Amino acid sequence: MSRTRSTLRRAGIVTALAAGSVLTAAGIASAHVTVHPESYAKGATDGVLTFRVPNEEDTAATTKVQVFLPTDHPVLGVLVSPHDGWTAKVTTTKLTTPVKTDDGTITDAASEVTWTGGKIGPGQYEDFDIAFGQLPDTTGRLTFKTLQTYSDNKVVRWIDEAGQDGQEPENPAPVVRLTAAGGGTPAASPTGSASGASAKNAQSAASASDSTARGLGIAGLMVGVLGLAAGAFAVVRGGSRTGG
């Protein structure tokens, strides 16, 4: 009996650890600040970037969100939409290298958007929209470093970039990939209403893709847990028969 109990205890520990890994992976996958859609065509015009900010604290609310826009490859014509309970402030900076457009030379661009005054409670998230007039066509990715401040004064710095090994860092910054025009990524629409619809469709597609990928990953982990549990049960039965 003691041998069977020992085997059962070890099996229970292994299963519990595996289940814990599944829950941890699920939490990590959903806790990051992300931007949607994840890709746009280079030089795209009249679009929207949506920053999804989840609250990952159990006892504090998110009270401030700061998104820093790149100025080496600037995003032109930045606008923010009204957001209930939140006040948005756009900070501009003078560009080291002015950008030439059909409408003239741009010497200043947005470098930061800060939202304050609202609250994101535990287990909740908020979507913050930034509309743009034009994305750069001189780079393959845009990194939007983000700071998330909580009511207990804790600041989470979503500023890390993925290394050459492709591994996701602990606090990844939101990133938008810029692809060649016509590569299937969201592009500009000539009218505001069409642009808004296109952006929302792209956001929905990106969100669905994220959810599907996460769901498959978690499902795979769950299958692994069930396999471990079944294996443990088989070992216990085998031990009982041997002992009996």
PDB file of C-alpha atoms in Angstrom:
ATOM      1  CA  MET A   1       0.000   0.000   0.000  1.00  0.00           C
ATOM      2  CA  SER A   2       2.816   2.395   0.861  1.00  0.00           C
ATOM      3  CA  ARG A   3       4.379   1.869  -2.551  1.00  0.00           C
ATOM      4  CA  THR A   4       1.054   2.567  -4.281  1.00  0.00           C
ATOM      5  CA  ARG A   5       0.484   5.717  -2.233  1.00  0.00           C
ATOM      6  CA  SER A   6       3.993   6.956  -3.025  1.00  0.00           C
ATOM      7  CA  THR A   7       3.417   6.407  -6.732  1.00  0.00           C
ATOM      8  CA  LEU A   8       0.050   8.146  -6.553  1.00  0.00           C
ATOM      9  CA  ARG A   9       1.581  11.112  -4.697  1.00  0.00           C
ATOM     10  CA  ARG A  10       4.325  11.509  -7.322  1.00  0.00           C
ATOM     11  CA  ALA A  11       1.756  11.273 -10.110  1.00  0.00           C
ATOM     12  CA  GLY A  12      -0.382  13.910  -8.434  1.00  0.00           C
ATOM     13  CA  ILE A  13       2.569  16.281  -8.107  1.00  0.00           C
ATOM     14  CA  VAL A  14       3.520  15.869 -11.769  1.00  0.00           C
ATOM     15  CA  THR A  15      -0.063  16.464 -12.894  1.00  0.00           C
ATOM     16  CA  ALA A  16      -0.435  19.512 -10.655  1.00  0.00           C
ATOM     17  CA  LEU A  17       2.803  21.009 -11.961  1.00  0.00           C
ATOM     18  CA  ALA A  18       1.725  20.441 -15.546  1.00  0.00           C
ATOM     19  CA  ALA A  19      -1.669  22.024 -14.894  1.00  0.00           C
ATOM     20  CA  GLY A  20       0.064  24.961 -13.252  1.00  0.00           C
ATOM     21  CA  SER A  21       2.192  25.393 -16.359  1.00  0.00           C
ATOM     22  CA  VAL A  22      -0.968  25.545 -18.486  1.00  0.00           C
ATOM     23  CA  LEU A  23      -2.511  28.252 -16.320  1.00  0.00           C
ATOM     24  CA  THR A  24       0.732  30.225 -16.229  1.00  0.00           C
ATOM     25  CA  ALA A  25       1.074  30.058 -20.004  1.00  0.00           C
ATOM     26  CA  ALA A  26      -2.520  31.219 -20.431  1.00  0.00           C
ATOM     27  CA  GLY A  27      -1.959  34.140 -18.064  1.00  0.00           C
ATOM     28  CA  ILE A  28       1.239  35.213 -19.802  1.00  0.00           C
ATOM     29  CA  ALA A  29      -0.388  35.043 -23.229  1.00  0.00           C
ATOM     30  CA  SER A  30      -3.173  37.424 -22.252  1.00  0.00           C
ATOM     31  CA  ALA A  31      -1.361  39.866 -19.945  1.00  0.00           C
ATOM     32  CA  HIS A  32       0.765  41.813 -22.427  1.00  0.00           C
ATOM     33  CA  VAL A  33      -0.080  45.203 -23.866  1.00  0.00           C
ATOM     34  CA  THR A  34      -0.651  44.554 -27.574  1.00  0.00           C
ATOM     35  CA  VAL A  35      -1.394  46.556 -30.706  1.00  0.00           C
ATOM     36  CA  HIS A  36      -3.900  45.607 -33.395  1.00  0.00           C
ATOM     37  CA  PRO A  37      -3.716  44.983 -36.244  1.00  0.00           C
ATOM     38  CA  GLU A  38      -0.273  43.437 -35.989  1.00  0.00           C
ATOM     39  CA  SER A  39       0.677  44.457 -39.534  1.00  0.00           C
ATOM     40  CA  TYR A  40       0.051  47.207 -42.073  1.00  0.00           C
ATOM     41  CA  ALA A  41       1.291  47.971 -45.551  1.00  0.00           C
ATOM     42  CA  LYS A  42       4.273  50.311 -45.739  1.00  0.00           C
ATOM     43  CA  GLY A  43       3.140  53.887 -46.257  1.00  0.00           C
ATOM     44  CA  ALA A  44      -0.483  53.040 -45.392  1.00  0.00           C
ATOM     45  CA  THR A  45      -2.739  56.055 -44.916  1.00  0.00           C
ATOM     46  CA  ASP A  46      -5.856  56.878 -42.912  1.00  0.00           C
ATOM     47  CA  GLY A  47      -5.834  53.914 -40.532  1.00  0.00           C
ATOM     48  CA  VAL A  48      -6.201  53.102 -36.846  1.00  0.00           C
ATOM     49  CA  LEU A  49      -3.921  51.400 -34.342  1.00  0.00           C
ATOM     50  CA  THR A  50      -5.657  49.939 -31.297  1.00  0.00           C
ATOM     51  CA  PHE A  51      -3.649  49.369 -28.126  1.00  0.00           C
ATOM     52  CA  ARG A  52      -5.198  46.747 -25.842  1.00  0.00           C
ATOM     53  CA  VAL A  53      -4.218  47.247 -22.201  1.00  0.00           C
ATOM     54  CA  PRO A  54      -5.171  44.436 -19.774  1.00  0.00           C
ATOM     55  CA  ASN A  55      -4.952  44.832 -15.997  1.00  0.00           C
ATOM     56  CA  GLU A  56      -2.726  42.086 -14.594  1.00  0.00           C
ATOM     57  CA  GLU A  57      -2.888  43.145 -10.922  1.00  0.00           C
ATOM     58  CA  ASP A  58      -5.322  41.653  -8.393  1.00  0.00           C
ATOM     59  CA  THR A  59      -5.544  44.596  -6.006  1.00  0.00           C
ATOM     60  CA  ALA A  60      -4.752  47.691  -8.089  1.00  0.00           C
ATOM     61  CA  ALA A  61      -6.287  49.500 -11.061  1.00  0.00           C
ATOM     62  CA  THR A  62      -4.488  50.827 -14.122  1.00  0.00           C
ATOM     63  CA  THR A  63      -4.699  54.624 -13.969  1.00  0.00           C
ATOM     64  CA  LYS A  64      -2.269  55.801 -16.645  1.00  0.00           C
ATOM     65  CA  VAL A  65      -1.149  54.533 -20.048  1.00  0.00           C
ATOM     66  CA  GLN A  66       1.716  56.046 -22.035  1.00  0.00           C
ATOM     67  CA  VAL A  67       2.414  54.961 -25.608  1.00  0.00           C
ATOM     68  CA  PHE A  68       5.660  56.215 -27.140  1.00  0.00           C
ATOM     69  CA  LEU A  69       5.714  56.563 -30.907  1.00  0.00           C
ATOM     70  CA  PRO A  70       8.960  56.144 -32.856  1.00  0.00           C
ATOM     71  CA  THR A  71      10.425  59.382 -34.208  1.00  0.00           C
ATOM     72  CA  ASP A  72      13.200  57.865 -36.329  1.00  0.00           C
ATOM     73  CA  HIS A  73      10.400  56.495 -38.537  1.00  0.00           C
ATOM     74  CA  PRO A  74       7.548  58.818 -37.530  1.00  0.00           C
ATOM     75  CA  VAL A  75       3.828  58.174 -37.665  1.00  0.00           C
ATOM     76  CA  LEU A  76       2.246  61.214 -39.283  1.00  0.00           C
ATOM     77  CA  GLY A  77      -1.110  62.873 -38.664  1.00  0.00           C
ATOM     78  CA  VAL A  78      -1.813  61.308 -35.257  1.00  0.00           C
ATOM     79  CA  LEU A  79      -5.281  61.803 -33.764  1.00  0.00           C
ATOM     80  CA  VAL A  80      -6.936  60.270 -30.698  1.00  0.00           C
ATOM     81  CA  SER A  81     -10.634  59.532 -30.237  1.00  0.00           C
ATOM     82  CA  PRO A  82     -12.604  60.484 -27.095  1.00  0.00           C
ATOM     83  CA  HIS A  83     -12.611  57.697 -24.526  1.00  0.00           C
ATOM     84  CA  ASP A  84     -15.124  57.665 -21.669  1.00  0.00           C
ATOM     85  CA  GLY A  85     -13.473  58.547 -18.377  1.00  0.00           C
ATOM     86  CA  TRP A  86     -10.042  59.107 -19.913  1.00  0.00           C
ATOM     87  CA  THR A  87      -8.206  62.253 -20.991  1.00  0.00           C
ATOM     88  CA  ALA A  88      -5.710  61.895 -23.824  1.00  0.00           C
ATOM     89  CA  LYS A  89      -2.695  64.117 -24.348  1.00  0.00           C
ATOM     90  CA  VAL A  90      -0.582  64.038 -27.521  1.00  0.00           C
ATOM     91  CA  THR A  91       3.031  65.206 -27.227  1.00  0.00           C
ATOM     92  CA  THR A  92       4.879  66.224 -30.392  1.00  0.00           C
ATOM     93  CA  THR A  93       8.583  66.583 -31.035  1.00  0.00           C
ATOM     94  CA  LYS A  94      10.734  68.117 -33.737  1.00  0.00           C
ATOM     95  CA  LEU A  95      12.038  65.526 -36.159  1.00  0.00           C
ATOM     96  CA  THR A  96      15.768  65.092 -36.652  1.00  0.00           C
ATOM     97  CA  THR A  97      15.064  64.300 -40.304  1.00  0.00           C
ATOM     98  CA  PRO A  98      11.985  66.082 -41.743  1.00  0.00           C
ATOM     99  CA  VAL A  99       9.632  63.975 -43.841  1.00  0.00           C
ATOM    100  CA  LYS A 100       8.640  65.079 -47.332  1.00  0.00           C
ATOM    101  CA  THR A 101       5.025  64.413 -48.333  1.00  0.00           C
ATOM    102  CA  ASP A 102       2.696  65.452 -51.141  1.00  0.00           C
ATOM    103  CA  ASP A 103       1.352  68.145 -48.826  1.00  0.00           C
ATOM    104  CA  GLY A 104       4.763  69.540 -47.955  1.00  0.00           C
ATOM    105  CA  THR A 105       7.612  68.880 -45.538  1.00  0.00           C
ATOM    106  CA  ILE A 106       6.723  67.644 -42.039  1.00  0.00           C
ATOM    107  CA  THR A 107       9.074  68.852 -39.320  1.00  0.00           C
ATOM    108  CA  ASP A 108       7.117  67.762 -36.205  1.00  0.00           C
ATOM    109  CA  ALA A 109       5.412  64.493 -35.304  1.00  0.00           C
ATOM    110  CA  ALA A 110       3.736  62.848 -32.329  1.00  0.00           C
ATOM    111  CA  SER A 111       6.168  61.162 -29.959  1.00  0.00           C
ATOM    112  CA  GLU A 112       3.854  60.185 -27.088  1.00  0.00           C
ATOM    113  CA  VAL A 113       0.183  59.694 -26.301  1.00  0.00           C
ATOM    114  CA  THR A 114      -0.812  59.596 -22.618  1.00  0.00           C
ATOM    115  CA  TRP A 115      -4.197  58.597 -21.206  1.00  0.00           C
ATOM    116  CA  THR A 116      -5.093  59.516 -17.616  1.00  0.00           C
ATOM    117  CA  GLY A 117      -8.169  59.966 -15.448  1.00  0.00           C
ATOM    118  CA  GLY A 118      -9.771  56.571 -16.016  1.00  0.00           C
ATOM    119  CA  LYS A 119      -9.418  53.170 -14.396  1.00  0.00           C
ATOM    120  CA  ILE A 120      -8.970  49.612 -15.622  1.00  0.00           C
ATOM    121  CA  GLY A 121      -9.952  47.259 -12.810  1.00  0.00           C
ATOM    122  CA  PRO A 122      -8.614  43.775 -12.043  1.00  0.00           C
ATOM    123  CA  GLY A 123      -9.712  41.274 -14.671  1.00  0.00           C
ATOM    124  CA  GLN A 124     -10.562  44.045 -17.138  1.00  0.00           C
ATOM    125  CA  TYR A 125      -8.984  45.682 -20.198  1.00  0.00           C
ATOM    126  CA  GLU A 126      -9.342  48.832 -22.275  1.00  0.00           C
ATOM    127  CA  ASP A 127      -8.765  49.507 -25.980  1.00  0.00           C
ATOM    128  CA  PHE A 128      -7.123  52.840 -26.829  1.00  0.00           C
ATOM    129  CA  ASP A 129      -7.260  54.006 -30.464  1.00  0.00           C
ATOM    130  CA  ILE A 130      -4.700  56.117 -32.305  1.00  0.00           C
ATOM    131  CA  ALA A 131      -5.658  57.226 -35.817  1.00  0.00           C
ATOM    132  CA  PHE A 132      -2.870  58.059 -38.244  1.00  0.00           C
ATOM    133  CA  GLY A 133      -2.587  59.925 -41.507  1.00  0.00           C
ATOM    134  CA  GLN A 134       0.376  57.975 -42.845  1.00  0.00           C
ATOM    135  CA  LEU A 135       2.773  55.248 -41.745  1.00  0.00           C
ATOM    136  CA  PRO A 136       6.436  55.306 -42.806  1.00  0.00           C
ATOM    137  CA  ASP A 137       7.634  53.277 -45.769  1.00  0.00           C
ATOM    138  CA  THR A 138      11.290  53.243 -44.736  1.00  0.00           C
ATOM    139  CA  THR A 139      11.226  50.432 -42.148  1.00  0.00           C
ATOM    140  CA  GLY A 140       9.834  46.938 -41.667  1.00  0.00           C
ATOM    141  CA  ARG A 141       8.526  47.364 -38.114  1.00  0.00           C
ATOM    142  CA  LEU A 142       7.320  49.975 -35.681  1.00  0.00           C
ATOM    143  CA  THR A 143       7.911  49.496 -31.952  1.00  0.00           C
ATOM    144  CA  PHE A 144       5.607  51.320 -29.549  1.00  0.00           C
ATOM    145  CA  LYS A 145       7.175  51.251 -26.091  1.00  0.00           C
ATOM    146  CA  THR A 146       4.451  51.531 -23.453  1.00  0.00           C
ATOM    147  CA  LEU A 147       4.312  52.334 -19.735  1.00  0.00           C
ATOM    148  CA  GLN A 148       1.391  51.110 -17.630  1.00  0.00           C
ATOM    149  CA  THR A 149       0.921  52.787 -14.230  1.00  0.00           C
ATOM    150  CA  TYR A 150      -1.200  51.316 -11.439  1.00  0.00           C
ATOM    151  CA  SER A 151      -3.056  52.938  -8.535  1.00  0.00           C
ATOM    152  CA  ASP A 152      -0.419  51.567  -6.123  1.00  0.00           C
ATOM    153  CA  ASN A 153       2.266  53.480  -8.118  1.00  0.00           C
ATOM    154  CA  LYS A 154       3.652  50.334  -9.713  1.00  0.00           C
ATOM    155  CA  VAL A 155       4.855  50.959 -13.274  1.00  0.00           C
ATOM    156  CA  VAL A 156       5.131  48.119 -15.780  1.00  0.00           C
ATOM    157  CA  ARG A 157       7.476  48.970 -18.644  1.00  0.00           C
ATOM    158  CA  TRP A 158       6.436  47.240 -21.867  1.00  0.00           C
ATOM    159  CA  ILE A 159       9.622  48.269 -23.669  1.00  0.00           C
ATOM    160  CA  ASP A 160      11.600  45.112 -24.453  1.00  0.00           C
ATOM    161  CA  GLU A 161      12.228  44.082 -28.038  1.00  0.00           C
ATOM    162  CA  ALA A 162      12.586  40.508 -29.259  1.00  0.00           C
ATOM    163  CA  GLY A 163      16.161  39.331 -29.720  1.00  0.00           C
ATOM    164  CA  GLN A 164      17.658  37.737 -32.789  1.00  0.00           C
ATOM    165  CA  ASP A 165      16.781  34.297 -31.403  1.00  0.00           C
ATOM    166  CA  GLY A 166      13.105  35.177 -31.803  1.00  0.00           C
ATOM    167  CA  GLN A 167      12.318  34.560 -28.140  1.00  0.00           C
ATOM    168  CA  GLU A 168       9.657  36.829 -26.674  1.00  0.00           C
ATOM    169  CA  PRO A 169      11.085  39.042 -23.903  1.00  0.00           C
ATOM    170  CA  GLU A 170       9.552  39.278 -20.440  1.00  0.00           C
ATOM    171  CA  ASN A 171       7.937  42.679 -21.056  1.00  0.00           C
ATOM    172  CA  PRO A 172       7.530  42.927 -24.839  1.00  0.00           C
ATOM    173  CA  ALA A 173       6.749  46.253 -26.463  1.00  0.00           C
ATOM    174  CA  PRO A 174       3.808  46.314 -28.899  1.00  0.00           C
ATOM    175  CA  VAL A 175       5.086  45.943 -32.467  1.00  0.00           C
ATOM    176  CA  VAL A 176       3.484  46.528 -35.876  1.00  0.00           C
ATOM    177  CA  ARG A 177       5.080  44.840 -38.885  1.00  0.00           C
ATOM    178  CA  LEU A 178       5.167  46.887 -42.075  1.00  0.00           C
ATOM    179  CA  THR A 179       4.958  44.845 -45.247  1.00  0.00           C
ATOM    180  CA  ALA A 180       5.232  45.580 -48.940  1.00  0.00           C
ATOM    181  CA  ALA A 181       2.103  47.155 -50.419  1.00  0.00           C
ATOM    182  CA  GLY A 182      -0.312  44.539 -51.714  1.00  0.00           C
ATOM    183  CA  GLY A 183       0.942  41.922 -49.269  1.00  0.00           C
ATOM    184  CA  GLY A 184      -2.498  41.322 -47.805  1.00  0.00           C
ATOM    185  CA  THR A 185      -2.161  43.758 -44.923  1.00  0.00           C
ATOM    186  CA  PRO A 186      -4.629  46.564 -44.156  1.00  0.00           C
ATOM    187  CA  ALA A 187      -4.235  49.514 -46.482  1.00  0.00           C
ATOM    188  CA  ALA A 188      -5.677  52.990 -46.718  1.00  0.00           C
ATOM    189  CA  SER A 189      -9.214  53.872 -47.661  1.00  0.00           C
ATOM    190  CA  PRO A 190      -9.964  57.184 -49.381  1.00  0.00           C
ATOM    191  CA  THR A 191     -12.898  57.977 -47.082  1.00  0.00           C
ATOM    192  CA  GLY A 192     -13.046  58.182 -43.321  1.00  0.00           C
ATOM    193  CA  SER A 193     -15.995  55.776 -42.969  1.00  0.00           C
ATOM    194  CA  ALA A 194     -14.381  53.175 -45.197  1.00  0.00           C
ATOM    195  CA  SER A 195     -11.117  53.628 -43.364  1.00  0.00           C
ATOM    196  CA  GLY A 196     -12.794  53.071 -40.019  1.00  0.00           C
ATOM    197  CA  ALA A 197     -14.566  49.944 -41.275  1.00  0.00           C
ATOM    198  CA  SER A 198     -11.330  48.578 -42.758  1.00  0.00           C
ATOM    199  CA  ALA A 199      -9.447  49.215 -39.546  1.00  0.00           C
ATOM    200  CA  LYS A 200     -12.148  47.546 -37.435  1.00  0.00           C
ATOM    201  CA  ASN A 201     -12.214  44.520 -39.736  1.00  0.00           C
ATOM    202  CA  ALA A 202      -8.435  44.258 -39.524  1.00  0.00           C
ATOM    203  CA  GLN A 203      -8.597  44.540 -35.750  1.00  0.00           C
ATOM    204  CA  SER A 204     -11.260  41.816 -35.547  1.00  0.00           C
ATOM    205  CA  ALA A 205      -9.202  39.543 -37.778  1.00  0.00           C
ATOM    206  CA  ALA A 206      -6.080  40.121 -35.731  1.00  0.00           C
ATOM    207  CA  SER A 207      -7.951  39.530 -32.470  1.00  0.00           C
ATOM    208  CA  ALA A 208      -9.473  36.343 -33.851  1.00  0.00           C
ATOM    209  CA  SER A 209      -6.044  35.162 -34.979  1.00  0.00           C
ATOM    210  CA  ASP A 210      -4.579  35.888 -31.555  1.00  0.00           C
ATOM    211  CA  SER A 211      -7.437  34.093 -29.792  1.00  0.00           C
ATOM    212  CA  THR A 212      -7.187  31.080 -32.096  1.00  0.00           C
ATOM    213  CA  ALA A 213      -3.423  30.783 -31.648  1.00  0.00           C
ATOM    214  CA  ARG A 214      -3.689  31.091 -27.887  1.00  0.00           C
ATOM    215  CA  GLY A 215      -6.594  28.640 -27.766  1.00  0.00           C
ATOM    216  CA  LEU A 216      -4.677  26.056 -29.768  1.00  0.00           C
ATOM    217  CA  GLY A 217      -1.602  26.507 -27.619  1.00  0.00           C
ATOM    218  CA  ILE A 218      -3.551  26.109 -24.389  1.00  0.00           C
ATOM    219  CA  ALA A 219      -5.500  23.155 -25.800  1.00  0.00           C
ATOM    220  CA  GLY A 220      -2.219  21.466 -26.668  1.00  0.00           C
ATOM    221  CA  LEU A 221      -0.952  21.963 -23.162  1.00  0.00           C
ATOM    222  CA  MET A 222      -4.183  20.572 -21.733  1.00  0.00           C
ATOM    223  CA  VAL A 223      -3.812  17.476 -23.887  1.00  0.00           C
ATOM    224  CA  GLY A 224      -0.333  17.060 -22.429  1.00  0.00           C
ATOM    225  CA  VAL A 225      -1.719  17.344 -18.904  1.00  0.00           C
ATOM    226  CA  LEU A 226      -4.391  14.734 -19.598  1.00  0.00           C
ATOM    227  CA  GLY A 227      -1.728  12.467 -21.059  1.00  0.00           C
ATOM    228  CA  LEU A 228       0.372  12.811 -17.924  1.00  0.00           C
ATOM    229  CA  ALA A 229      -2.655  12.091 -15.761  1.00  0.00           C
ATOM    230  CA  ALA A 230      -3.525   8.996 -17.784  1.00  0.00           C
ATOM    231  CA  GLY A 231       0.072   7.801 -17.599  1.00  0.00           C
ATOM    232  CA  ALA A 232       0.125   8.333 -13.862  1.00  0.00           C
ATOM    233  CA  PHE A 233      -3.118   6.390 -13.454  1.00  0.00           C
ATOM    234  CA  ALA A 234      -1.659   3.527 -15.476  1.00  0.00           C
ATOM    235  CA  VAL A 235       1.443   3.481 -13.298  1.00  0.00           C
ATOM    236  CA  VAL A 236      -0.704   3.408 -10.157  1.00  0.00           C
ATOM    237  CA  ARG A 237      -2.795   0.515 -11.497  1.00  0.00           C
ATOM    238  CA  GLY A 238       0.321  -1.339 -12.508  1.00  0.00           C
ATOM    239  CA  GLY A 239       1.845  -0.834  -9.097  1.00  0.00           C
ATOM    240  CA  SER A 240      -1.349  -2.032  -7.393  1.00  0.00           C
ATOM    241  CA  ARG A 241      -1.452  -5.207  -9.456  1.00  0.00           C
ATOM    242  CA  THR A 242       2.221  -5.920  -8.803  1.00  0.00           C
ATOM    243  CA  GLY A 243       1.800  -5.285  -5.114  1.00  0.00           C
ATOM    244  CA  GLY A 244      -1.402  -7.368  -4.964  1.00  0.00           C
TER     245      GLY A 244
END
